[in-house]
Coordinates of C-alpha atoms and ligand atoms in Angstrom, one line a residue:
X1 CA -0.4 -0.2 -0.3
X2 CA 0.5 4.0 -0.3
X3 CA 3.9 5.7 1.4
X4 CA 3.2 8.2 -0.1
X5 CA 0.5 11.3 -0.3
X6 CA -2.7 9.6 -1.1
X7 CA -2.9 9.8 -4.9
X8 CA -6.2 9.8 -5.2
X9 CA -5.8 14.2 -4.1
X10 CA -4.9 16.4 -6.8
X11 CA -0.8 16.6 -6.5
X12 CA 0.1 20.5 -5.0
X13 CA 3.1 21.6 -3.4
X14 CA 5.9 21.1 -0.3
X15 CA 4.8 24.5 2.2
X16 CA 7.4 27.0 0.9
X17 CA 10.8 26.2 4.0
X18 CA 12.4 29.5 3.5
X19 CA 10.5 31.2 1.2
X20 CA 10.8 32.7 -3.6
X21 CA 11.6 29.1 -5.2
X22 CA 14.3 31.7 -6.5
X23 CA 15.9 31.8 -3.3
X24 CA 14.8 28.5 -3.1
X25 CA 17.8 26.7 -5.8
X26 CA 21.2 25.6 -4.7
X27 CA 24.6 26.8 -5.6
X28 CA 25.2 24.8 -8.5
X29 CA 21.3 24.7 -9.7
X30 CA 21.7 28.7 -10.3
X31 CA 24.8 29.4 -11.0
X32 CA 23.3 26.9 -14.3
X33 CA 20.7 28.3 -15.1
X34 CA 22.5 32.1 -14.6
X35 CA 25.1 31.3 -17.1
X36 CA 21.6 29.4 -19.4
X37 CA 20.3 33.2 -18.9
X38 CA 23.6 35.0 -20.2
X39 CA 23.2 32.3 -23.6
X40 CA 19.5 32.7 -24.1
X41 CA 19.4 36.5 -23.0
X42 CA 15.1 36.4 -22.6
X43 CA 13.5 38.9 -21.7
X44 CA 12.4 37.4 -17.9
X45 CA 12.6 34.3 -15.0
X46 CA 9.7 33.1 -14.5
X47 CA 10.3 31.0 -11.5
X48 CA 7.7 28.3 -11.9
X49 CA 6.3 26.7 -7.7
X50 CA 4.5 23.8 -8.9
X51 CA 1.0 24.7 -7.6
X52 CA -2.4 24.5 -9.3
X53 CA -3.1 28.0 -9.3
X54 CA 0.4 28.8 -10.7
X55 CA -1.0 25.9 -13.6
X56 CA -4.1 28.2 -13.6
X57 CA -2.5 30.9 -14.4
X58 CA -0.4 29.7 -16.9
X59 CA -3.9 28.5 -18.5
X60 CA -4.7 32.5 -18.3
X61 CA -2.2 33.5 -20.2
X62 CA -1.7 31.2 -22.3
X63 CA -5.4 32.6 -23.9
X64 CA -4.4 36.3 -23.9
X65 CA -1.2 35.0 -26.0
X66 CA -3.0 32.3 -29.1
X67 CA -1.1 29.2 -27.0
X68 CA -4.1 28.1 -25.4
X69 CA -7.8 27.8 -26.8
X70 CA -9.9 27.7 -23.2
X71 CA -12.9 24.8 -24.5
X72 CA -15.9 24.3 -22.8
X73 CA -16.3 24.9 -19.5
X74 CA -19.5 22.7 -18.7
X75 CA -18.2 20.3 -20.7
X76 CA -15.2 20.0 -19.7
X77 CA -13.6 22.0 -17.0
X78 CA -10.3 22.5 -17.1
X79 CA -9.1 22.0 -19.8
X80 CA -7.3 23.5 -22.9
X81 CA -7.0 23.6 -26.8
X82 CA -3.4 23.7 -28.7
X83 CA -2.7 23.9 -32.3
X84 CA 0.6 23.2 -32.3
X85 CA 2.5 24.5 -35.5
X86 CA 2.3 22.3 -38.7
X87 CA 5.4 20.7 -39.5
X88 CA 5.9 19.8 -35.4
X89 CA 3.7 17.1 -34.5
X90 CA 5.6 13.8 -33.3
X91 CA 8.6 12.2 -32.1
X92 CA 11.6 13.7 -35.3
X93 CA 13.7 10.5 -34.5
X94 CA 15.8 11.6 -37.7
X95 CA 16.9 14.8 -35.6
X96 CA 16.8 13.2 -31.7
X97 CA 21.4 12.5 -31.2
X98 CA 23.4 11.6 -28.7
X99 CA 25.8 13.2 -27.7
X100 CA 29.3 11.6 -26.3
X101 CA 32.6 11.7 -27.1
X102 CA 33.2 9.4 -28.9
X103 CA 31.0 7.2 -31.1
X104 CA 30.4 4.0 -30.0
X105 CA 29.3 5.6 -26.0
X106 CA 25.8 6.6 -28.6
X107 CA 26.4 2.7 -30.9
X108 CA 24.2 2.3 -34.0
X109 CA 21.4 2.5 -33.7
X110 CA 21.0 5.9 -32.3
X111 CA 22.3 9.3 -34.2
X112 CA 25.4 10.6 -32.9
X113 CA 27.9 14.2 -32.6
X114 CA 30.4 14.6 -31.5
X115 CA 29.0 16.6 -27.4
X116 CA 31.7 19.4 -27.8
X117 CA 30.7 19.9 -31.8
X118 CA 26.9 19.6 -30.6
X119 CA 27.7 21.9 -28.1
X120 CA 29.2 24.8 -30.0
X121 CA 26.4 24.1 -32.9
X122 CA 23.0 24.3 -29.9
X123 CA 25.6 27.2 -28.4
X124 CA 24.9 29.1 -31.9
X125 CA 21.2 28.0 -31.9
X126 CA 20.8 29.1 -28.4
X127 CA 22.0 32.7 -28.4
X128 CA 19.5 35.1 -28.0
X129 CA 16.9 32.8 -28.6
X130 CA 14.7 34.0 -26.5
X131 CA 14.9 37.7 -26.9
X132 CA 11.7 38.9 -25.9
X133 CA 10.4 36.3 -25.0
X134 CA 9.9 34.5 -20.9
X135 CA 11.5 31.6 -19.8
X136 CA 10.2 28.8 -17.4
X137 CA 11.6 27.9 -15.2
X138 CA 10.8 23.8 -14.2
X139 CA 12.1 22.5 -10.9
X140 CA 10.2 19.1 -11.3
X141 CA 10.8 15.6 -9.5
X142 CA 10.7 12.0 -11.4
X143 CA 9.2 9.3 -9.4
X144 CA 7.4 9.7 -6.8
X145 CA 9.2 11.9 -4.1
X146 CA 11.1 9.7 -1.8
X147 CA 12.2 6.8 -4.2
X148 CA 15.6 5.6 -4.6
X149 CA 15.4 6.2 -8.1
X150 CA 13.6 9.8 -8.3
X151 CA 15.7 11.9 -9.7
X152 CA 15.3 15.6 -10.2
X153 CA 14.7 17.3 -13.4
X154 CA 15.0 21.1 -14.5
X155 CA 13.4 22.9 -17.4
X156 CA 14.3 26.1 -18.4
X157 CA 11.5 27.0 -21.7
X158 CA 10.4 29.7 -23.1
X159 CA 7.2 27.9 -24.1
X160 CA 4.1 28.3 -22.0
X161 CA 2.8 25.3 -23.5
X162 CA 5.4 22.9 -21.9
X163 CA 5.2 24.8 -18.4
X164 CA 1.7 23.2 -19.0
X165 CA 2.4 20.2 -20.1
X166 CA 5.4 19.7 -16.9
X167 CA 2.9 20.5 -14.9
X168 CA 0.4 18.0 -15.0
X169 CA 4.0 15.0 -16.4
X170 CA 5.8 15.1 -13.5
X171 CA 5.7 16.6 -10.1
X172 CA 6.7 19.4 -10.4
X173 CA 7.7 23.1 -7.8
X174 CA 9.4 23.4 -4.9
X175 CA 9.2 19.1 -4.4
X176 CA 12.4 19.6 -6.7
X177 CA 14.5 21.5 -4.5
X178 CA 13.8 19.0 -0.5
X179 CA 14.6 16.9 -3.0
X180 CA 17.7 17.8 -4.2
X181 CA 18.6 19.6 -1.3
X182 CA 22.1 20.2 -1.6
X183 CA 23.9 17.4 -5.0
X184 CA 24.3 18.9 -8.2
X185 CA 23.0 15.9 -9.0
X186 CA 19.8 16.8 -11.9
X187 CA 18.8 16.2 -15.4
X188 CA 20.4 19.5 -16.8
X189 CA 17.1 20.3 -19.2
X190 CA 17.6 23.8 -21.8
X191 CA 14.6 24.4 -23.9
X192 CA 13.2 26.3 -26.7
X193 CA 10.5 26.0 -29.7
X194 CA 12.9 28.7 -31.7
X195 CA 11.3 28.9 -34.7
X196 CA 9.9 26.1 -34.9
X197 CA 12.2 25.3 -38.5
X198 CA 12.8 21.5 -38.5
X199 CA 16.7 22.8 -40.5
X200 CA 17.0 24.0 -37.0
X201 CA 15.4 21.5 -34.9
X202 CA 18.1 19.1 -32.7
X203 CA 17.2 17.2 -29.5
X204 CA 20.5 16.5 -27.9
X205 CA 21.2 14.1 -24.7
X206 CA 24.5 14.0 -23.5
X207 CA 24.7 11.3 -20.9
X208 CA 28.1 11.7 -19.6
X209 CA 26.5 15.6 -18.5
X210 CA 23.6 14.3 -17.3
X211 CA 22.2 17.9 -19.6
X212 CA 20.0 17.9 -22.5
X213 CA 19.2 20.1 -24.9
X214 CA 16.4 20.2 -27.2
X215 CA 15.5 24.0 -29.4
X216 CA 13.5 23.7 -32.5
X217 CA 10.0 22.2 -31.2
X218 CA 7.4 22.2 -29.6
X219 CA 5.9 18.2 -29.8
X220 CA 5.8 16.4 -26.1
X221 CA 8.4 13.5 -26.7
X222 CA 11.3 17.0 -28.2
X223 CA 10.1 19.5 -25.6
X224 CA 8.5 17.6 -22.7
X225 CA 12.0 16.7 -21.4
X226 CA 11.0 15.0 -18.7
X227 CA 9.8 12.2 -20.6
X228 CA 11.1 10.5 -24.0
X229 CA 14.9 12.7 -23.4
X230 CA 15.2 12.4 -18.9
X231 CA 13.2 10.0 -17.8
X232 CA 14.1 7.0 -21.0
X233 CA 17.5 7.7 -22.8
X234 CA 19.1 10.1 -20.0
X235 CA 17.8 7.3 -17.5
X236 CA 18.1 4.4 -19.1
X237 CA 22.0 5.4 -19.7
X238 CA 22.3 6.3 -15.9
X239 CA 20.2 2.3 -15.3
X240 CA 23.1 1.3 -17.0
X241 CA 25.9 2.6 -14.5
X242 CA 23.7 2.1 -11.2
X243 CA 22.7 -0.8 -11.7
X244 CA 18.7 -0.2 -12.4
X245 CA 16.4 -0.2 -15.5
X246 CA 14.0 2.5 -17.9
X247 CA 12.4 1.2 -20.2
X248 CA 9.2 2.0 -22.7
X249 CA 6.5 0.0 -20.6
X250 CA 2.9 0.1 -19.0
X251 CA 3.4 -1.1 -15.1
X252 CA -0.7 -2.6 -14.1
X253 CA -2.2 -4.1 -11.4
X254 CA -4.5 -6.9 -11.2
X255 CA -6.1 -8.1 -8.5
X256 CA -7.2 -11.6 -8.8
X257 CA -11.1 -13.2 -7.3
X258 CA -9.5 -13.7 -4.1
X259 CA -7.7 -11.4 -3.6
X260 CA -4.2 -11.8 -4.5
X261 CA -2.0 -8.8 -6.5
X262 CA 0.2 -9.3 -8.8
X263 CA 2.2 -6.5 -11.0
X264 CA 2.5 -6.3 -14.7
X265 CA 4.6 -3.6 -16.2
X266 CA 4.2 -4.2 -21.2
X267 CA 7.2 -2.9 -23.5
X268 CA 5.1 -2.0 -26.7
X269 CA 6.5 0.3 -28.8
X270 CA 4.5 4.0 -29.4
X271 CA 0.9 3.7 -30.4
X272 CA 0.7 0.3 -30.0
X273 CA -2.1 0.9 -27.1
X274 CA 0.1 0.9 -24.0
X275 CA -2.6 2.6 -22.7
X276 CA -5.5 0.6 -23.4
X277 CA -4.1 -2.3 -21.5
X278 CA -3.4 0.0 -19.3
X279 CA -6.7 0.4 -18.4
X280 CA -8.5 -2.2 -18.8
X281 CA -11.0 -3.0 -18.1
X282 CA -11.9 -6.5 -17.0
X283 CA -15.8 -7.9 -19.2
X284 CA -18.5 -8.5 -17.0
X285 CA -17.6 -11.8 -16.1
X286 CA -14.2 -11.3 -14.6
X287 CA -15.3 -7.6 -12.8
X288 CA -18.7 -10.1 -11.2
X289 CA -15.7 -12.2 -10.3
X290 CA -13.6 -9.8 -8.7
X291 CA -11.0 -9.3 -11.3
X292 CA -9.7 -5.9 -11.5
X293 CA -7.3 -3.7 -12.8
X294 CA -5.4 -1.0 -12.2
X295 CA -2.5 1.1 -12.9
X296 CA 0.5 2.8 -12.4
X297 CA 2.4 3.8 -15.5
X298 CA 1.2 4.0 -19.1
X299 CA 4.5 4.8 -21.0
X300 CA 7.6 3.9 -18.9
X301 CA 8.5 1.6 -15.8
X302 CA 12.0 2.2 -14.3
X303 CA 13.2 -1.3 -12.7
X304 CA 15.7 -2.8 -9.4
X305 CA 16.5 -5.1 -7.9
X306 CA 15.8 -5.1 -4.1
X307 CA 17.5 -6.3 -1.6
X308 CA 15.9 -9.8 -2.3
X309 CA 16.3 -9.9 -5.6
X310 CA 13.5 -9.1 -6.4
X311 CA 12.2 -7.1 -9.8
X312 CA 10.9 -3.9 -7.9
X313 CA 8.9 -0.7 -10.2
X314 CA 8.3 2.8 -10.4
X315 CA 6.4 4.7 -12.6
X316 CA 9.1 8.3 -12.8
X317 CA 5.5 10.1 -14.6
X318 CA 2.2 12.4 -12.6
X319 CA 0.4 12.1 -15.7
X320 CA -0.4 11.0 -18.9
X321 CA 0.7 12.0 -23.0
X322 CA -2.1 9.9 -24.8
X323 CA -2.5 9.3 -28.3
X324 CA -5.9 10.8 -28.2
X325 CA -7.6 8.8 -32.1
X326 CA -9.9 5.9 -31.8
X327 CA -9.8 6.5 -28.2
X328 CA -13.9 6.0 -27.0
X329 CA -16.2 4.5 -24.4
X330 CA -16.1 1.3 -26.0
X331 CA -11.9 1.1 -26.5
X332 CA -11.1 2.7 -23.1
X333 CA -13.6 3.9 -20.9
X334 CA -11.7 4.9 -18.1
X335 CA -8.9 7.1 -20.9
X336 CA -12.5 8.6 -21.5
X337 CA -12.6 9.6 -18.1
X338 CA -9.4 10.5 -17.6
X339 CA -9.4 13.6 -20.2
X340 CA -13.8 15.1 -19.1
X341 CA -11.0 17.4 -16.9
X342 CA -8.0 19.4 -17.1
X343 CA -6.9 18.3 -19.5
X344 CA -5.3 19.4 -22.4
X345 CA -6.0 18.8 -25.6
X346 CA -3.8 19.1 -29.3
X347 CA -4.6 19.2 -32.9
X348 CA -7.6 18.1 -32.0
X349 CA -10.4 18.4 -34.1
X350 CA -12.7 21.9 -32.5
X351 CA -16.3 22.1 -32.5
X352 CA -18.4 25.1 -32.6
X353 CA -19.8 24.8 -29.1
X354 CA -15.5 24.7 -27.3
X355 CA -15.7 20.7 -27.3
X356 CA -13.8 18.2 -28.9
X357 CA -14.0 15.8 -31.4
X358 CA -11.4 13.4 -33.2
X359 CA -11.7 9.5 -35.7
X360 CA -12.5 7.7 -33.1
X361 CA -14.7 9.3 -30.4
X362 CA -18.5 8.7 -31.7
X363 CA -19.9 6.4 -35.0
X364 CA -21.5 10.0 -36.9
X365 CA -19.4 12.8 -37.2
X366 CA -19.9 15.7 -36.7
X367 CA -22.2 18.3 -38.7
X368 CA -18.7 20.9 -38.8
X369 CA -16.1 21.3 -36.7
X370 CA -12.0 23.5 -37.1
X371 CA -9.7 21.0 -38.6
X372 CA -6.4 20.4 -35.6
X373 CA -4.6 22.9 -38.5
X374 CA -8.4 25.4 -38.1
X375 CA -9.3 25.5 -41.4
X376 CA -13.3 24.1 -41.7
X377 CA -14.2 20.9 -42.3
X378 CA -16.6 18.4 -43.2
X379 CA -17.2 14.9 -42.8
X380 CA -17.4 14.8 -47.1
X381 CA -14.5 16.9 -47.3
X382 CA -12.0 13.9 -47.4
X383 CA -9.1 14.7 -44.8
X384 CA -8.5 14.2 -41.0
X385 CA -10.6 16.9 -38.2
X386 CA -8.0 15.1 -35.7
X387 CA -4.3 14.2 -36.9
X388 CA -3.1 11.1 -36.6
X389 CA -1.0 11.5 -33.4
X390 CA -3.2 14.0 -32.0
X391 CA -2.7 14.0 -28.3
X392 CA -4.2 14.0 -24.7
X393 CA -2.0 15.7 -21.4
X394 CA -4.1 14.7 -18.4
X395 CA -3.5 14.1 -14.6
X396 CA -2.6 10.7 -13.8
X397 CA -4.5 12.0 -10.3
X398 CA -7.8 11.9 -13.1
X399 CA -7.4 8.3 -13.4
X400 CA -10.7 6.2 -11.8
X401 CA -8.7 3.1 -11.7
X402 CA -4.8 4.4 -10.0
X403 CA -3.8 2.2 -8.6
X404 CA -3.5 2.7 -4.9
X405 CA 0.7 2.3 -5.2
X406 CA 1.1 4.4 -7.4
X407 CA 3.1 6.8 -6.0
X408 CA 5.3 5.1 -3.4
X409 CA 8.9 5.3 -3.4
X410 CA 8.9 1.5 -2.4
X411 CA 7.2 1.0 -6.5
X412 CA 5.6 -2.5 -6.7
X413 CA 7.1 -6.4 -7.0
X414 CA 6.8 -7.6 -11.3
X415 CA 5.4 -10.4 -11.7
X416 CA 5.6 -10.4 -15.4
X417 CA 7.3 -8.7 -18.1
X418 CA 5.1 -9.0 -21.0
X419 CA 7.6 -7.6 -24.6
X420 CA 4.3 -6.7 -27.7
X421 CA 3.9 -5.7 -31.5
X422 CA 1.6 -4.7 -34.5
X423 CA 2.4 -7.6 -36.5
X424 CA -0.8 -8.5 -38.7
X425 CA 1.0 -11.8 -39.8
X426 CA 2.7 -14.8 -38.0
X427 CA 3.4 -13.3 -34.6
X428 CA 0.8 -15.3 -32.5
X429 CA -1.6 -14.2 -29.5
X430 CA 0.6 -15.0 -26.6
X431 CA 3.3 -17.3 -25.4
X432 CA 6.5 -17.3 -22.9
X433 CA 9.8 -17.3 -23.6
X434 CA 11.5 -20.6 -21.7
X435 CA 13.2 -19.0 -19.4
X436 CA 14.7 -14.4 -18.8
X437 CA 17.4 -15.4 -21.9
X438 CA 15.4 -16.2 -23.8
X439 CA 13.1 -13.6 -22.8
X440 CA 15.7 -10.7 -23.2
X441 CA 15.6 -12.5 -26.9
X442 CA 12.1 -12.0 -27.3
X443 CA 12.4 -8.4 -26.0
X444 CA 15.3 -7.7 -28.2
X445 CA 14.3 -9.4 -31.9
X446 CA 10.4 -7.7 -30.8
X447 CA 9.4 -6.2 -34.7
X448 CA 6.3 -3.7 -35.1
X449 CA 4.3 -1.8 -37.7
X450 CA 5.1 1.0 -37.3
X451 CA 2.7 4.3 -36.3
X452 CA 2.0 8.1 -36.4
X453 CA 3.4 8.1 -32.8
X454 CA 7.1 9.0 -34.7
X455 CA 7.7 11.6 -38.6
X456 CA 8.2 8.8 -41.1
X457 CA 6.4 6.1 -42.9
X458 CA 4.1 4.4 -41.2
X459 CA 2.7 0.3 -41.1
X460 CA 6.1 -0.9 -42.1
X461 CA 7.6 -3.3 -39.6
X462 CA 10.8 -2.3 -38.5
X463 CA 13.0 -4.2 -35.8
X464 CA 12.6 -2.2 -31.9
X465 CA 14.3 -4.1 -28.8
X466 CA 12.4 -4.1 -25.9
X467 CA 9.7 -1.1 -27.8
X468 CA 13.6 1.2 -26.5
X469 CA 15.1 1.5 -30.2
X470 CA 14.2 5.8 -30.2
X471 CA 14.9 5.7 -26.3
X472 CA 18.7 4.7 -26.1
X473 CA 20.4 6.7 -24.2
X474 CA 24.0 4.9 -24.9
X475 CA 25.4 1.8 -27.4
X476 CA 22.4 -1.4 -27.8
X477 CA 25.4 -4.1 -27.3
X478 CA 25.9 -2.2 -23.6
X479 CA 22.0 -2.2 -23.1
X480 CA 22.0 -6.0 -23.9
X481 CA 24.0 -7.0 -21.8
X482 CA 22.8 -5.2 -19.1
X483 CA 19.6 -6.6 -18.6
X484 CA 21.3 -10.2 -19.4
X485 CA 23.7 -8.7 -16.1
X486 CA 19.9 -7.0 -14.8
X487 CA 19.3 -11.2 -14.1
X488 CA 22.3 -12.0 -11.8
X489 CA 20.2 -9.0 -9.6
X490 CA 17.1 -10.8 -9.0
X491 CA 16.0 -14.2 -7.0
X492 CA 13.5 -14.8 -8.9
X493 CA 13.2 -12.7 -12.0
X494 CA 10.4 -12.0 -13.4
X495 CA 8.3 -14.3 -16.4
X496 CA 8.7 -13.1 -19.7
X497 CA 5.7 -13.4 -22.3
X498 CA 5.5 -12.3 -26.0
X499 CA 1.5 -11.1 -26.6
X500 CA 0.3 -9.5 -30.4
X501 CA -3.1 -8.2 -30.4
X502 CA -3.2 -7.4 -33.9
X503 CA -2.8 -10.2 -36.0
X504 CA -4.7 -10.7 -39.2
X505 CA -6.9 -13.1 -41.6
X506 CA -6.5 -13.4 -45.0
X507 CA -9.8 -11.1 -45.0
X508 CA -7.7 -9.2 -43.7
X509 CA -9.7 -8.8 -40.6
X510 CA -8.3 -9.1 -36.9
X511 CA -8.3 -12.2 -35.1
X512 CA -8.8 -11.7 -31.3
X513 CA -11.2 -9.2 -30.2
X514 CA -8.4 -6.8 -27.9
X515 CA -9.0 -4.5 -25.5
X516 CA -11.2 -5.5 -22.8
X517 CA -11.2 -9.5 -23.2
X518 CA -7.1 -9.6 -23.3
X519 CA -7.8 -10.1 -19.6
X520 CA -8.8 -13.7 -20.9
X521 CA -4.9 -13.8 -21.5
X522 CA -3.8 -11.5 -18.7
X523 CA -5.1 -14.2 -16.7
X524 CA -3.2 -17.6 -18.0
X525 CA -0.3 -14.9 -18.5
X526 CA -0.7 -14.4 -14.4
X527 CA -1.7 -17.8 -13.5
X528 CA 1.5 -19.4 -15.2
X529 CA 4.0 -17.2 -13.3
X530 CA 2.1 -18.1 -9.9
X531 CA 2.5 -22.4 -11.7
X532 CA -1.1 -22.7 -12.0
X533 CA -2.0 -22.9 -16.5
X534 CA -0.9 -25.6 -18.2
X535 CA 1.4 -25.2 -21.8
X536 CA 2.5 -26.7 -24.2
X537 CA 6.6 -26.3 -26.0
X538 CA 6.5 -24.9 -29.1
X539 CA 9.5 -24.1 -31.1
X540 CA 8.8 -20.2 -30.3
X541 CA 7.9 -20.7 -26.7
X542 CA 5.2 -22.2 -23.5
X543 CA 2.1 -21.6 -25.2
X544 CA -1.9 -22.1 -23.9
X545 CA -3.7 -24.5 -24.7
X546 CA -6.9 -23.5 -26.8
X547 CA -8.7 -24.7 -23.5
X548 CA -6.0 -23.0 -21.7
X549 CA -7.6 -20.0 -22.6
X550 CA -11.1 -18.4 -20.8
X551 CA -13.2 -18.6 -24.2
X552 CA -16.8 -18.4 -22.0
X553 CA -19.0 -15.4 -23.5
X554 CA -16.4 -14.6 -26.4
X555 CA -18.4 -15.7 -29.8
X556 CA -14.9 -16.6 -30.6
X557 CA -14.5 -21.1 -31.0
X558 CA -11.1 -23.1 -29.7
X559 CA -10.1 -23.4 -33.9
X560 CA -10.1 -19.3 -34.2
X561 CA -7.5 -19.8 -30.8
X562 CA -6.1 -22.4 -32.4
X563 CA -6.1 -20.6 -35.6
X564 CA -4.6 -17.1 -33.8
X565 CA -1.9 -19.1 -32.1
X566 CA -0.7 -21.1 -35.2
X567 CA 3.4 -20.7 -35.3
X568 CA 3.1 -21.8 -39.5
X569 CA 7.4 -22.0 -39.8
X570 CA 8.1 -20.9 -43.2
X571 CA 6.8 -17.5 -41.5
X572 CA 9.1 -17.8 -38.6
X573 CA 11.8 -18.7 -41.1
X574 CA 11.0 -15.5 -42.9
X575 CA 11.2 -14.2 -39.4
X576 CA 14.6 -15.3 -38.2
X577 CA 16.3 -13.2 -41.8
X578 CA 14.2 -10.0 -41.0
X579 CA 15.5 -10.5 -37.3
X580 CA 19.4 -9.4 -39.5
X581 CA 18.2 -6.2 -40.5
X582 CA 19.3 -5.5 -36.0
X583 CA 22.5 -7.9 -35.2
X584 CA 23.7 -6.5 -39.2
X585 CA 23.7 -3.4 -37.1
X586 CA 25.3 -5.3 -34.0
X587 CA 28.1 -6.8 -35.9
X588 CA 30.2 -8.5 -34.2
X589 CA 29.7 -6.8 -31.2
X590 CA 25.8 -9.0 -30.3
X591 CA 25.9 -10.6 -26.9
X592 CA 27.1 -13.9 -27.5
X593 CA 23.2 -14.4 -24.8
X594 CA 21.9 -13.9 -28.7
X595 CA 23.1 -15.2 -31.0
X596 CA 23.6 -18.6 -28.9
X597 CA 19.8 -18.0 -28.7
X598 CA 18.9 -17.7 -32.4
X599 CA 20.7 -20.8 -32.9
X600 CA 18.3 -22.6 -30.6
X601 CA 15.4 -21.0 -31.4
X602 CA 16.6 -22.1 -35.9
X603 CA 17.1 -25.3 -34.5
X604 CA 14.3 -26.2 -33.0
X605 CA 12.5 -25.0 -36.0
Ligands
OXD1 C1 5.3 8.0 -26.8 C2 5.8 8.1 -27.7 O1 4.1 9.7 -26.5 O2 6.3 6.7 -27.4 O3 4.2 8.1 -25.6 O4 5.8 8.2 -28.3
MN2 MN1 5.9 5.7 -25.7

């Protein structure tokens, strides 16, 4: 149970022990901020305290400045609308860099820039970039306050949208000064939207300096620096140095009818349904029997082995930055409840009465609205009202099924890790790896069809090891080795599974209903972790027999289930060949465990 603050209450700042935020910043913080002020030359500096009043004032100011539109406050209390620059709607992986002294530290899957050259280049861009603008000082903590893994960051930004979003997405404000004390161990996050020109857009990470410099984008993943930049790229590097893990995972609690509670972490690539799975509502018969799902997080998990050798996890974030299109009361009722109030909507459709709309919100589209670019939209106009990567930014405390341990500094013990991708073909609904080392191979070779969360072609299979490909702060060779090493710190490691909710038949129809029905797969997974479910050995791993998955009331037969679970050996051979794309990048650096697992898989076919 939570030892921290009551998660059902909105997060509020610590009492101001010692005056203004400015006075509470330690010497190292003040020195660094002054350097950034000298570089960026803002007209004004605003130190933020993270209070709800302050967030309200940011929205008021944003409405005046044209950054936000106030939405219909009767329908959507506390909600605001933001339209981004049209060239700035998704993460830009080709403009994201790991900046180190030598290229090997970044590895073959990252864009690398020499750290000195990167500082010089970006210094040129940041120089004077905040003239005529306000610099917001955002102190924040990633992780429950007091957790052994909680990390302090300070973001300096000239974007009010970023300031308001960070106040939702992180534990922002005076709590950070308390957590930091006299230490100089904080992530130095400098951000400017610049002139939002993709030719001058750089998202640069300096893991050795615990520093992030982001220029030229206001998009969440590029600009809310606590999220992908700190909590994944910088944190993955820190975790490798300090024996913990930062992963692109959701974290959920599952209570079974006997009252037994388990926690599950799951890594799916961007826009593959982590938020939906983390907020899953079990089918009626499961609810009636007493099953209950609760959310700890929907995007990022930090994990460490405790003194008893158990893997424990926290969610470092305090909000959800979720994909809007497709979200509705059928697909994710809990998300719909979350975004009813105190939410920022970015790049959705805007209705004449100040409500919002997006593709998939309702079956019948509205007669008209303004689309995400501000143009008049009608159902027959041939354009989308909402951008496919339009987003909601909502506080975690809005979630009706927020887990009571969400704010617990000690985190929760993890029983199962699930990897999953979006795969139309080849990959069955669910299988369990033979052991941790095999599970790491399954995660390392994870493939998924690309989505709108990043710029680039949509729908092509790309290898996305542990769903971390865009979020690694160091060499993938060392990252995979780190996963193998973590095994040695654990007495009873979580069991590792793979799922694919997206397999299609020859007619192009989904073979599994997904959403709440995924509970049936989760039940088998949890029973496996407790030695309570049968499985058969297959070339891919342990798989349920059709009778091991509860199909009651689903309208699927045992042979339908057998079809979604079927393994076609020729297709698996092609899959192994397509994994070479990743292995060749690693060339002579592939950890030996990966090579052995690959050989074992081939020998099982
Ligand atoms: C995200 C992403 O926004 O993965 O979470 O792109
Ligand atoms: Mn993500």
